[in-house]
């Protein structure tokens, strides 16, 4: 199939685009390339455009005629979203509406959306089922929930079918691609990078109501996540209906457990400096993945913690 990948220069988008091409699909990357260069895509064709510029979207649809869109293009830093919510609502929500409108105009009615576990906030149940109450703790999570709700309306009014993948903490790397966000905010790359240059690592919060006082998260290898997106696309093309799925492992690790595994893989200690909690951080997020396993026959195969850390450490050591 022909797939337009928005945000295809980012961490998850770029790896998913390459996996789609390897699976035999035709891919066009759409990205504003503010933080990344097109070189990371190899031979995958790309368009430099912006979700806030409808003309660049319309041009991409008229030239490429995709069967389906995978939508990764979003600002993702939870802390920044608290400090600058307008930036997030403009790009993540307004930009998504522009994209969906362009899809309707081009009669492209299939979309796989990169949502987030952030839609749940502090969950009522653990592990978290898809029908758990939605109460985002920060504007980033709220933007993802807003787009999910928008997609339901576009299904009702325009018969646009979508699958929202609420992924938990994407992590790990391939040999060529890994996490290299501008102003990186994610735990694993930041701990590894601090260790590589032998500086202390600031850990935010050690007074959470968890066994060791640090946040607990469900980590999913980016290759397993790319597979969930591919299978979801094929489900939609086969006539699948609008729905949502959690993508995780069903097992959580605390921040301190992550740091201990990095120490094990590297053979070197991490110097920790404890800082106050970041606003908007939930205590514990662990996925109930029974729905995606039963309906899409998807299960992670790369996501044991040691494999995740090994791949990330290898990537950052040679980047």
Coordinates of C-alpha atoms in Angstrom, one line a residue:
X1 CA 0.0 0.0 0.0
X2 CA 1.0 3.7 -0.4
X3 CA 1.5 5.3 3.1
X4 CA 2.1 8.9 3.9
X5 CA 4.1 9.1 7.2
X6 CA 3.8 12.5 8.9
X7 CA 6.5 13.2 11.3
X8 CA 8.6 10.7 9.5
X9 CA 11.9 12.3 10.4
X10 CA 11.3 11.8 14.1
X11 CA 12.4 8.9 16.2
X12 CA 9.4 6.6 15.9
X13 CA 8.3 7.9 12.5
X14 CA 11.7 7.3 10.8
X15 CA 12.1 3.8 12.2
X16 CA 8.5 2.9 11.2
X17 CA 9.0 4.3 7.7
X18 CA 12.0 2.1 7.2
X19 CA 10.2 -1.0 8.5
X20 CA 7.2 -0.2 6.2
X21 CA 9.5 -0.1 3.2
X22 CA 11.2 -3.3 4.3
X23 CA 7.7 -4.9 4.4
X24 CA 7.1 -3.9 0.8
X25 CA 5.0 -0.7 1.2
X26 CA 5.5 2.5 -0.7
X27 CA 6.2 5.4 1.7
X28 CA 6.3 9.2 1.5
X29 CA 7.7 11.1 4.5
X30 CA 6.1 14.4 5.4
X31 CA 8.0 16.5 8.0
X32 CA 9.1 20.0 8.7
X33 CA 12.7 18.9 9.3
X34 CA 13.3 21.4 12.0
X35 CA 15.2 19.1 14.2
X36 CA 16.3 16.4 11.7
X37 CA 17.8 16.1 8.2
X38 CA 16.4 14.1 5.3
X39 CA 19.6 12.1 5.2
X40 CA 18.5 9.7 7.9
X41 CA 15.8 8.2 5.5
X42 CA 18.2 6.8 3.0
X43 CA 16.3 6.5 -0.3
X44 CA 12.8 7.0 1.1
X45 CA 11.2 10.0 -0.7
X46 CA 10.2 13.0 1.5
X47 CA 8.3 16.3 1.4
X48 CA 9.3 19.3 3.5
X49 CA 6.0 20.6 4.8
X50 CA 4.1 21.8 7.8
X51 CA 0.8 20.7 9.3
X52 CA 0.0 24.3 9.8
X53 CA 0.3 25.0 6.1
X54 CA -2.7 23.3 4.4
X55 CA -1.3 23.9 1.0
X56 CA 1.7 21.7 1.6
X57 CA -0.6 19.0 2.8
X58 CA -2.9 19.3 -0.2
X59 CA 0.1 19.2 -2.6
X60 CA 1.4 16.0 -1.0
X61 CA -2.0 14.2 -1.3
X62 CA -2.5 15.3 -4.9
X63 CA 1.0 14.1 -5.9
X64 CA 1.3 10.9 -3.9
X65 CA -2.4 9.7 -3.6
X66 CA -1.8 7.6 -0.4
X67 CA -4.1 4.7 0.6
X68 CA -3.4 5.5 4.3
X69 CA -1.8 8.0 6.6
X70 CA 0.4 7.3 9.6
X71 CA 0.4 10.4 11.8
X72 CA 3.4 10.8 14.1
X73 CA 3.9 14.6 13.7
X74 CA 3.5 16.1 17.2
X75 CA 5.5 18.0 19.8
X76 CA 6.0 15.4 22.6
X77 CA 7.7 17.0 25.6
X78 CA 5.4 16.8 28.6
X79 CA 7.3 19.4 30.6
X80 CA 7.4 21.9 27.7
X81 CA 3.7 21.4 27.2
X82 CA 3.0 22.5 30.8
X83 CA 5.2 25.6 30.2
X84 CA 3.9 26.4 26.7
X85 CA 0.5 24.8 26.1
X86 CA -0.4 27.1 23.2
X87 CA 2.5 25.6 21.1
X88 CA 1.1 22.1 21.7
X89 CA -2.5 22.8 21.0
X90 CA -1.7 24.7 17.9
X91 CA 0.6 22.0 16.3
X92 CA -0.8 18.8 17.8
X93 CA -4.6 19.6 17.5
X94 CA -4.9 22.4 14.9
X95 CA -2.2 20.6 12.7
X96 CA -4.0 17.3 13.1
X97 CA -7.3 18.9 12.0
X98 CA -5.6 20.3 8.9
X99 CA -4.2 16.9 8.1
X100 CA -7.6 15.2 8.6
X101 CA -9.4 17.8 6.5
X102 CA -6.8 17.3 3.7
X103 CA -7.4 13.5 3.9
X104 CA -11.2 14.1 3.5
X105 CA -10.6 16.4 0.6
X106 CA -8.4 13.8 -1.1
X107 CA -10.8 10.9 -0.3
X108 CA -8.1 9.2 1.8
X109 CA -10.1 7.7 4.6
X110 CA -7.7 5.5 6.6
X111 CA -5.4 6.8 9.4
X112 CA -3.2 5.3 12.1
X113 CA -2.7 7.8 14.8
X114 CA 0.3 7.9 17.3
X115 CA -1.6 8.6 20.5
X116 CA -0.2 8.2 24.0
X117 CA -0.6 6.6 27.4
X118 CA -0.7 10.3 28.5
X119 CA -4.4 10.3 27.7
X120 CA -5.1 8.4 31.0
X121 CA -3.3 10.7 33.5
X122 CA -3.0 8.9 36.8
X123 CA -5.0 5.8 36.0
X124 CA -7.9 4.3 38.0
X125 CA -6.8 0.7 37.2
X126 CA -3.4 -1.0 36.7
X127 CA -2.7 -2.3 34.2
X128 CA -4.7 0.3 32.3
X129 CA -7.4 -0.9 30.0
X130 CA -8.4 1.2 27.0
X131 CA -11.8 2.1 28.6
X132 CA -10.2 3.5 31.7
X133 CA -11.2 7.1 32.5
X134 CA -9.3 9.7 30.5
X135 CA -7.9 12.6 32.7
X136 CA -4.6 13.8 31.2
X137 CA -2.1 15.3 33.7
X138 CA -0.6 17.7 31.2
X139 CA -1.4 19.6 27.9
X140 CA 0.6 17.1 25.8
X141 CA -1.7 14.2 26.9
X142 CA -4.8 16.4 26.4
X143 CA -3.8 17.2 22.8
X144 CA -3.6 13.5 22.1
X145 CA -7.1 12.9 23.7
X146 CA -8.5 15.9 21.7
X147 CA -7.3 14.3 18.4
X148 CA -8.7 10.9 19.3
X149 CA -12.1 12.6 20.0
X150 CA -11.8 14.5 16.7
X151 CA -11.2 11.2 14.8
X152 CA -14.4 9.8 16.2
X153 CA -16.3 12.8 14.9
X154 CA -14.7 12.5 11.5
X155 CA -15.7 8.8 11.4
X156 CA -19.3 9.7 12.1
X157 CA -19.4 12.6 9.7
X158 CA -17.0 11.6 6.9
X159 CA -16.6 7.8 7.3
X160 CA -12.9 8.3 8.0
X161 CA -11.6 5.1 9.8
X162 CA -8.8 5.3 12.2
X163 CA -6.8 3.3 14.8
X164 CA -5.2 5.2 17.6
X165 CA -2.2 3.5 19.1
X166 CA -1.8 4.6 22.8
X167 CA 1.8 3.6 23.1
X168 CA 3.5 3.7 26.4
X169 CA 7.3 4.6 26.7
X170 CA 8.9 4.0 23.3
X171 CA 12.5 3.0 23.8
X172 CA 15.5 1.2 22.2
X173 CA 17.1 1.7 18.8
X174 CA 18.1 0.0 15.6
X175 CA 21.7 0.0 14.4
X176 CA 21.1 3.2 12.3
X177 CA 18.4 5.1 14.2
X178 CA 17.6 5.9 17.8
X179 CA 16.4 8.7 20.1
X180 CA 18.0 12.0 19.2
X181 CA 15.4 14.5 20.0
X182 CA 16.3 18.2 20.3
X183 CA 16.4 18.9 24.0
X184 CA 16.0 15.2 24.9
X185 CA 13.5 14.7 27.7
X186 CA 13.3 10.8 27.9
X187 CA 14.9 8.8 30.6
X188 CA 16.9 6.1 28.9
X189 CA 18.9 8.3 26.4
X190 CA 19.5 11.0 29.0
X191 CA 20.9 8.5 31.5
X192 CA 23.1 6.9 28.9
X193 CA 24.4 10.3 27.5
X194 CA 25.1 11.5 31.1
X195 CA 27.1 8.3 31.8
X196 CA 29.0 8.5 28.5
X197 CA 30.3 12.0 29.4
X198 CA 30.7 11.2 33.1
X199 CA 28.3 13.8 34.4
X200 CA 25.7 13.4 37.1
X201 CA 22.1 12.6 36.0
X202 CA 19.2 14.6 37.4
X203 CA 16.4 12.3 38.4
X204 CA 13.1 14.1 39.0
X205 CA 11.2 12.8 42.0
X206 CA 11.9 10.1 44.5
X207 CA 8.8 10.5 46.6
X208 CA 6.2 8.9 44.4
X209 CA 3.8 6.3 45.9
X210 CA 5.8 3.4 44.3
X211 CA 8.1 0.7 45.8
X212 CA 11.3 2.7 45.4
X213 CA 9.8 6.2 45.2
X214 CA 10.4 6.8 41.5
X215 CA 8.0 6.8 38.6
X216 CA 7.0 3.5 37.0
X217 CA 6.6 3.1 33.3
X218 CA 5.9 0.4 30.7
X219 CA 8.7 0.4 28.1
X220 CA 8.1 -0.8 24.5
X221 CA 10.9 -1.3 22.0
X222 CA 10.4 1.0 19.0
X223 CA 10.6 -2.0 16.6
X224 CA 7.7 -3.6 18.3
X225 CA 5.8 -0.3 18.1
X226 CA 6.5 0.0 14.4
X227 CA 5.1 -3.5 14.0
X228 CA 1.9 -2.5 15.8
X229 CA 1.5 0.5 13.4
X230 CA 2.0 -1.8 10.4
X231 CA -0.5 -4.4 11.5
X232 CA -3.0 -1.6 12.3
X233 CA -2.6 -0.2 8.8
X234 CA -3.3 -3.6 7.3
X235 CA -6.3 -4.0 9.6
X236 CA -7.8 -0.7 8.3
X237 CA -7.1 -1.5 4.7
X238 CA -9.0 -4.8 5.2
X239 CA -12.1 -2.9 6.4
X240 CA -11.2 -2.3 10.1
X241 CA -13.3 0.1 12.1
X242 CA -12.3 3.1 14.2
X243 CA -10.8 2.0 17.5
X244 CA -7.9 2.4 19.9
X245 CA -5.2 0.1 21.3
X246 CA -2.7 0.2 24.0
X247 CA 0.8 -0.8 22.9
X248 CA 3.1 -1.8 25.8
X249 CA 4.4 -4.9 27.5
X250 CA 2.1 -5.0 30.5
X251 CA 5.1 -4.7 32.8
X252 CA 6.4 -1.6 34.5
X253 CA 9.9 -0.6 35.6
X254 CA 10.8 2.2 37.9
X255 CA 13.3 4.9 37.0
X256 CA 15.8 3.4 39.4
X257 CA 15.3 -0.1 37.8
X258 CA 16.1 1.5 34.4
X259 CA 19.2 3.1 35.8
X260 CA 20.4 -0.2 37.4
X261 CA 20.0 -2.0 34.0
X262 CA 22.0 0.7 32.3
X263 CA 24.7 0.2 34.9
X264 CA 24.6 -3.5 34.2
X265 CA 24.8 -3.2 30.4
X266 CA 27.6 -0.6 30.5
X267 CA 29.5 -1.9 33.5
X268 CA 29.8 1.7 34.8
X269 CA 27.9 3.5 37.6
X270 CA 25.5 6.3 37.1
X271 CA 25.8 9.3 39.4
X272 CA 22.3 10.5 40.4
X273 CA 21.3 13.9 41.6
X274 CA 17.7 13.9 42.9
X275 CA 15.5 16.8 41.9
X276 CA 11.9 17.7 42.7
X277 CA 9.1 16.1 40.7
X278 CA 8.3 17.5 37.3
X279 CA 4.7 18.9 37.1
X280 CA 2.4 16.6 35.1
X281 CA 4.2 13.3 35.7
X282 CA 1.8 10.4 36.5
X283 CA 2.9 8.0 39.3
X284 CA 2.6 4.7 37.3
X285 CA 1.6 3.8 33.8
X286 CA 1.4 0.2 32.7
X287 CA -0.6 -1.1 29.8
X288 CA -3.3 -3.7 29.6
X289 CA -2.4 -5.1 26.2
X290 CA -5.0 -7.9 26.0
X291 CA -7.1 -6.1 23.4
X292 CA -4.3 -5.6 20.8
X293 CA -3.1 -9.1 21.4
X294 CA -6.5 -10.7 20.9
X295 CA -7.7 -8.4 18.0
X296 CA -4.5 -7.8 16.0
X297 CA -2.4 -10.9 17.2
X298 CA 0.4 -8.5 18.2
X299 CA 2.8 -9.2 21.0
X300 CA 6.2 -7.5 21.5
X301 CA 9.2 -9.6 20.7
X302 CA 12.1 -7.1 21.3
X303 CA 10.9 -5.4 24.5
X304 CA 12.6 -7.2 27.4
X305 CA 14.4 -4.5 29.4
X306 CA 17.9 -5.7 28.8
X307 CA 17.4 -5.9 25.0
X308 CA 16.0 -2.3 25.0
X309 CA 18.9 -1.0 27.0
X310 CA 21.5 -2.9 24.9
X311 CA 20.2 -1.5 21.7
X312 CA 19.9 2.1 23.0
X313 CA 23.4 1.9 24.6
X314 CA 25.0 0.6 21.3
X315 CA 23.3 3.4 19.3
X316 CA 24.3 6.2 21.6
X317 CA 27.9 4.9 22.1
X318 CA 28.5 5.0 18.4
X319 CA 26.3 8.0 17.4

